[in-house]
Coordinates of C-alpha atoms in Angstrom, one line a residue:
M742 CA -28.4 -6.0 9.1
S743 CA -30.8 -5.7 6.1
A744 CA -29.6 -4.3 2.8
M745 CA -31.5 -1.1 3.4
E746 CA -30.0 -0.7 6.9
S747 CA -26.5 -1.4 5.4
Q748 CA -27.0 1.3 2.8
L749 CA -28.1 3.8 5.4
A750 CA -25.0 3.0 7.4
D751 CA -22.9 3.5 4.3
D752 CA -24.5 6.9 3.7
E753 CA -23.9 7.9 7.3
L754 CA -20.2 7.0 7.0
A755 CA -19.9 9.0 3.8
A756 CA -21.5 12.0 5.5
S757 CA -19.1 11.7 8.4
W758 CA -16.3 12.1 5.8
G759 CA -18.1 15.2 4.5
A760 CA -18.8 13.7 1.0
D761 CA -21.2 11.6 -0.9
I762 CA -20.3 8.1 -2.0
S763 CA -19.6 8.8 -5.7
D764 CA -16.9 8.6 -8.3
G765 CA -13.8 10.5 -7.3
F766 CA -14.3 10.3 -3.6
I767 CA -11.3 9.0 -1.7
P768 CA -11.8 8.4 2.1
L769 CA -9.5 10.3 4.4
I770 CA -9.2 8.6 7.8
D771 CA -7.7 10.1 11.0
M772 CA -5.7 7.4 12.6
E773 CA -5.2 9.4 15.8
E774 CA -8.8 8.8 16.6
L775 CA -8.1 5.0 16.9
Q776 CA -6.5 5.8 20.3
G777 CA -9.6 7.6 21.7
P778 CA -13.3 7.1 22.3
R779 CA -14.1 7.3 18.6
R780 CA -12.2 4.1 17.9
P781 CA -15.4 2.1 17.0
E782 CA -16.4 4.7 14.5
I783 CA -13.0 4.9 12.9
V784 CA -12.8 1.1 12.7
Q785 CA -16.1 1.1 10.9
Q786 CA -14.8 3.8 8.5
I787 CA -11.7 1.6 7.7
G788 CA -13.8 -1.5 7.2
H789 CA -16.1 0.5 4.9
A790 CA -13.2 1.9 2.9
C791 CA -11.7 -1.6 2.4
Q792 CA -15.0 -3.1 1.3
H793 CA -16.2 -0.3 -1.0
Y794 CA -13.1 1.3 -2.3
S795 CA -10.0 -0.9 -1.6
F796 CA -8.0 2.2 -0.9
F797 CA -8.0 5.2 1.4
L798 CA -5.9 8.0 2.8
V799 CA -4.7 8.2 6.4
K800 CA -3.5 11.3 8.4
N801 CA -2.0 11.6 11.9
H802 CA -0.4 8.2 11.3
G803 CA 2.6 8.8 13.5
I804 CA 5.3 9.2 10.8
S805 CA 6.9 12.6 11.2
E806 CA 7.3 15.0 8.4
T807 CA 11.1 14.7 8.9
N808 CA 11.0 11.0 8.4
M809 CA 8.9 11.3 5.2
N810 CA 11.2 14.0 3.8
N811 CA 14.3 12.0 4.6
I812 CA 13.1 8.8 2.8
L813 CA 11.9 10.8 -0.2
G814 CA 15.2 12.7 -0.4
T815 CA 17.2 9.4 -0.1
T816 CA 15.1 7.9 -2.9
S817 CA 15.7 10.8 -5.1
E818 CA 19.5 10.6 -4.4
F819 CA 19.6 6.9 -5.3
F820 CA 18.0 7.4 -8.7
K821 CA 20.4 10.3 -9.5
L822 CA 23.4 7.9 -9.1
P823 CA 25.4 7.0 -12.2
E824 CA 23.8 4.3 -14.2
Q825 CA 26.7 1.9 -13.5
E826 CA 26.2 2.3 -9.8
K827 CA 22.5 1.5 -10.0
L828 CA 22.9 -1.4 -12.4
K829 CA 24.7 -3.3 -9.6
F830 CA 21.2 -4.2 -8.4
C831 CA 19.8 -5.5 -11.7
T832 CA 19.5 -9.3 -11.6
N833 CA 17.5 -12.2 -12.9
D834 CA 18.2 -14.3 -9.9
P835 CA 14.8 -15.1 -8.2
N836 CA 16.6 -15.7 -4.9
K837 CA 18.0 -12.2 -4.6
S838 CA 16.2 -10.1 -1.9
I839 CA 17.0 -6.8 -3.6
K840 CA 16.3 -6.0 -7.3
L841 CA 16.3 -3.0 -9.6
F842 CA 13.7 -2.9 -12.3
M843 CA 14.3 -0.5 -15.2
G844 CA 12.0 0.9 -17.9
F845 CA 11.1 -1.2 -20.9
K846 CA 9.1 -1.1 -24.1
D847 CA 6.0 -3.2 -24.4
E848 CA 6.2 -4.3 -28.1
I849 CA 2.6 -5.6 -28.2
Q850 CA 0.9 -2.4 -26.9
N851 CA 3.6 -0.1 -28.3
V852 CA 3.9 1.5 -24.9
F853 CA 7.0 2.4 -22.9
I854 CA 6.9 1.7 -19.1
A855 CA 9.0 4.5 -17.8
R856 CA 9.8 3.3 -14.3
E857 CA 12.8 2.6 -12.3
S858 CA 12.1 0.6 -9.1
L859 CA 14.4 -0.6 -6.4
R860 CA 12.6 -3.3 -4.3
F861 CA 14.0 -5.1 -1.3
R862 CA 13.1 -6.9 1.8
T863 CA 13.4 -4.9 5.0
Y864 CA 12.0 -6.9 7.9
P865 CA 13.5 -8.3 10.0
F866 CA 16.2 -5.7 9.5
E867 CA 19.1 -7.8 10.8
D868 CA 18.5 -10.3 8.0
Y869 CA 18.7 -7.9 5.1
V870 CA 20.3 -4.5 6.0
N871 CA 23.7 -5.5 4.8
E872 CA 22.3 -6.2 1.3
W873 CA 20.8 -2.7 1.0
P874 CA 22.7 -0.1 -1.1
A875 CA 25.5 1.7 0.8
N876 CA 25.2 4.6 -1.6
P877 CA 23.8 7.2 -0.9
P878 CA 25.3 6.9 2.7
S879 CA 22.0 7.9 4.3
L880 CA 19.9 5.2 2.7
R881 CA 20.3 2.4 5.3
K882 CA 19.6 4.7 8.2
D883 CA 16.6 6.4 6.6
V884 CA 15.1 3.2 5.4
M885 CA 15.3 1.6 8.8
E886 CA 13.8 4.6 10.6
Y887 CA 11.0 4.9 8.1
C888 CA 10.1 1.2 7.9
T889 CA 10.2 0.8 11.7
I890 CA 7.4 3.4 12.0
V891 CA 5.5 2.1 8.9
K892 CA 5.4 -1.3 10.6
R893 CA 3.6 0.3 13.5
V894 CA 1.1 1.9 11.1
E895 CA 0.6 -1.4 9.4
F896 CA -0.2 -3.2 12.7
A897 CA -2.6 -0.5 13.8
L898 CA -4.4 -0.8 10.5
L899 CA -4.5 -4.6 10.5
E900 CA -5.9 -4.5 14.0
A901 CA -8.7 -2.1 12.9
M902 CA -9.4 -4.2 9.8
S903 CA -9.7 -7.3 12.1
E904 CA -12.1 -5.5 14.4
S905 CA -14.2 -4.2 11.4
L906 CA -14.9 -7.9 10.7
G907 CA -16.0 -8.6 14.2
L908 CA -12.7 -10.5 15.0
E909 CA -10.1 -10.1 17.7
K910 CA -7.6 -7.3 17.1
D911 CA -4.7 -9.6 16.4
Y912 CA -6.6 -12.1 14.2
I913 CA -5.1 -11.1 10.9
D914 CA -1.6 -10.8 12.4
K915 CA -1.8 -14.2 14.0
M916 CA -3.1 -15.7 10.7
L917 CA -0.1 -14.3 8.8
Y918 CA 2.4 -15.1 11.6
N919 CA 5.4 -12.9 11.6
H920 CA 4.9 -11.7 8.1
G921 CA 7.7 -9.7 6.4
Q922 CA 8.0 -6.3 4.9
K923 CA 9.2 -5.0 1.5
I924 CA 10.0 -1.5 0.3
S925 CA 9.7 -0.3 -3.3
M926 CA 11.5 3.0 -4.1
N927 CA 10.3 4.4 -7.4
Y928 CA 11.3 6.9 -10.0
Y929 CA 9.3 7.8 -13.1
P930 CA 11.6 9.5 -15.7
I931 CA 10.4 11.2 -18.8
C932 CA 10.2 8.9 -21.8
Q933 CA 12.6 9.8 -24.6
E934 CA 11.1 7.6 -27.3
Q935 CA 8.8 9.8 -29.3
D936 CA 7.6 7.2 -31.8
L937 CA 5.5 5.3 -29.1
E938 CA 1.8 5.6 -28.8
F939 CA 2.1 6.8 -25.2
T940 CA 4.1 6.3 -22.0
R941 CA 3.0 4.8 -18.7
G942 CA 4.7 4.9 -15.3
V943 CA 3.3 1.5 -14.4
R944 CA 0.7 -0.9 -15.8
P945 CA -2.7 -1.0 -14.3
H946 CA -2.4 -3.7 -11.6
T947 CA -3.4 -4.9 -8.1
D948 CA -0.8 -5.6 -5.4
P949 CA -0.3 -9.2 -4.2
S950 CA 0.4 -8.0 -0.7
I951 CA -1.6 -7.8 2.5
I952 CA -1.7 -4.0 2.3
T953 CA 0.4 -1.4 0.5
I954 CA 1.3 1.8 2.3
L955 CA 2.3 4.4 -0.2
L956 CA 4.1 7.7 0.4
Q957 CA 3.8 9.9 -2.7
D958 CA 5.6 13.2 -3.5
N959 CA 3.9 16.3 -5.0
V960 CA 4.3 15.1 -8.7
P961 CA 0.8 14.5 -10.2
G962 CA -0.2 11.5 -12.1
Y963 CA -1.1 8.8 -9.5
K964 CA -4.5 7.2 -10.1
V965 CA -6.7 4.5 -8.6
L966 CA -9.7 2.7 -10.0
N967 CA -13.0 3.5 -8.5
N968 CA -16.3 2.2 -9.9
C969 CA -14.6 1.5 -13.3
K970 CA -13.2 5.0 -13.5
W971 CA -9.7 6.2 -12.9
V972 CA -9.5 8.8 -10.1
D973 CA -6.6 11.2 -9.5
V974 CA -5.1 10.9 -6.1
G975 CA -3.9 14.4 -5.3
H976 CA -1.0 15.0 -3.1
I977 CA -2.1 15.9 0.5
P978 CA 0.9 16.7 2.6
N979 CA 1.7 14.3 5.5
T980 CA -0.8 11.7 4.4
L981 CA -0.3 8.1 3.2
V982 CA -2.3 6.1 0.7
V983 CA -3.4 2.6 1.8
H984 CA -4.2 -0.1 -0.7
V985 CA -6.0 -3.4 0.1
G986 CA -3.8 -6.1 -1.4
D987 CA -4.9 -9.4 -3.0
L988 CA -3.8 -11.4 0.1
L989 CA -6.0 -9.4 2.4
Q990 CA -8.9 -10.0 0.1
V991 CA -8.2 -13.7 0.2
I992 CA -8.2 -13.6 4.0
H993 CA -11.6 -11.8 3.9
F994 CA -13.0 -14.4 1.5
I995 CA -11.8 -17.2 3.8
Y996 CA -13.4 -15.5 6.8
K997 CA -16.7 -15.2 4.9
V998 CA -16.7 -18.8 3.9
M999 CA -16.0 -19.9 7.5
M1000 CA -18.8 -17.7 8.8
N1001 CA -21.2 -19.1 6.2
T1002 CA -20.2 -22.6 7.0
H1003 CA -20.7 -21.9 10.7
T1004 CA -24.2 -20.5 10.1
H1005 CA -25.1 -23.5 8.0
I1006 CA -24.1 -25.9 10.8
L1007 CA -26.1 -23.9 13.4
R1008 CA -29.1 -23.9 11.1
Y1009 CA -29.2 -27.6 10.5
T1010 CA -28.0 -29.2 13.7

């Protein structure tokens, strides 16, 4: 496909989303359509979003509103626990599969990172469930139910991403071979230190994962970088935000190198 043809295809995809490709546009993809005759079009949309934006929203993903409300409620309950209860999970041990990260002051930038984050491995469940917090009592059940369905969403997205590259549906999954899953439960408290220049919930960053599937509540402030500009991601009920992680970009790079090498061999043999 020529560069001009590729740009036309991009414009057509943007039109199918009902918006121009411009600053502030965040693709919203209907995953339900992956199961019907429009699958090739939706696969193309996902591939385009990964290549040009590195993030997109998905709806009709199969996670019920009840499941989402349960995990958000459980997260809120955990961070309302007494400090002493939460601090049980603070550790410097790199071998621990569950860790609590607390807010801290960046002395160099004079910034306070106002974030509490409980991160732990979830898959396979039988290997880790006994390490998860037993308080609040609903946490283990809610995490297992939510992460089970998120795993299905992940596989459906990875299949579409593989297809968007012209590969077999299970290419990325096979390449990663039985990859794990982690959950990060986050709370962003109000910073009490008034002498600082400003407060951040989290530093600007990329994720080292394959993909990150994010469920946000209705508190504003979440932003993504698009064309060197920070774009607000408004809360749309019953949607998820999908981020392309560093590892997936590495896989894509390896794939392109392999394709270029293959083309080179065909050209000169």
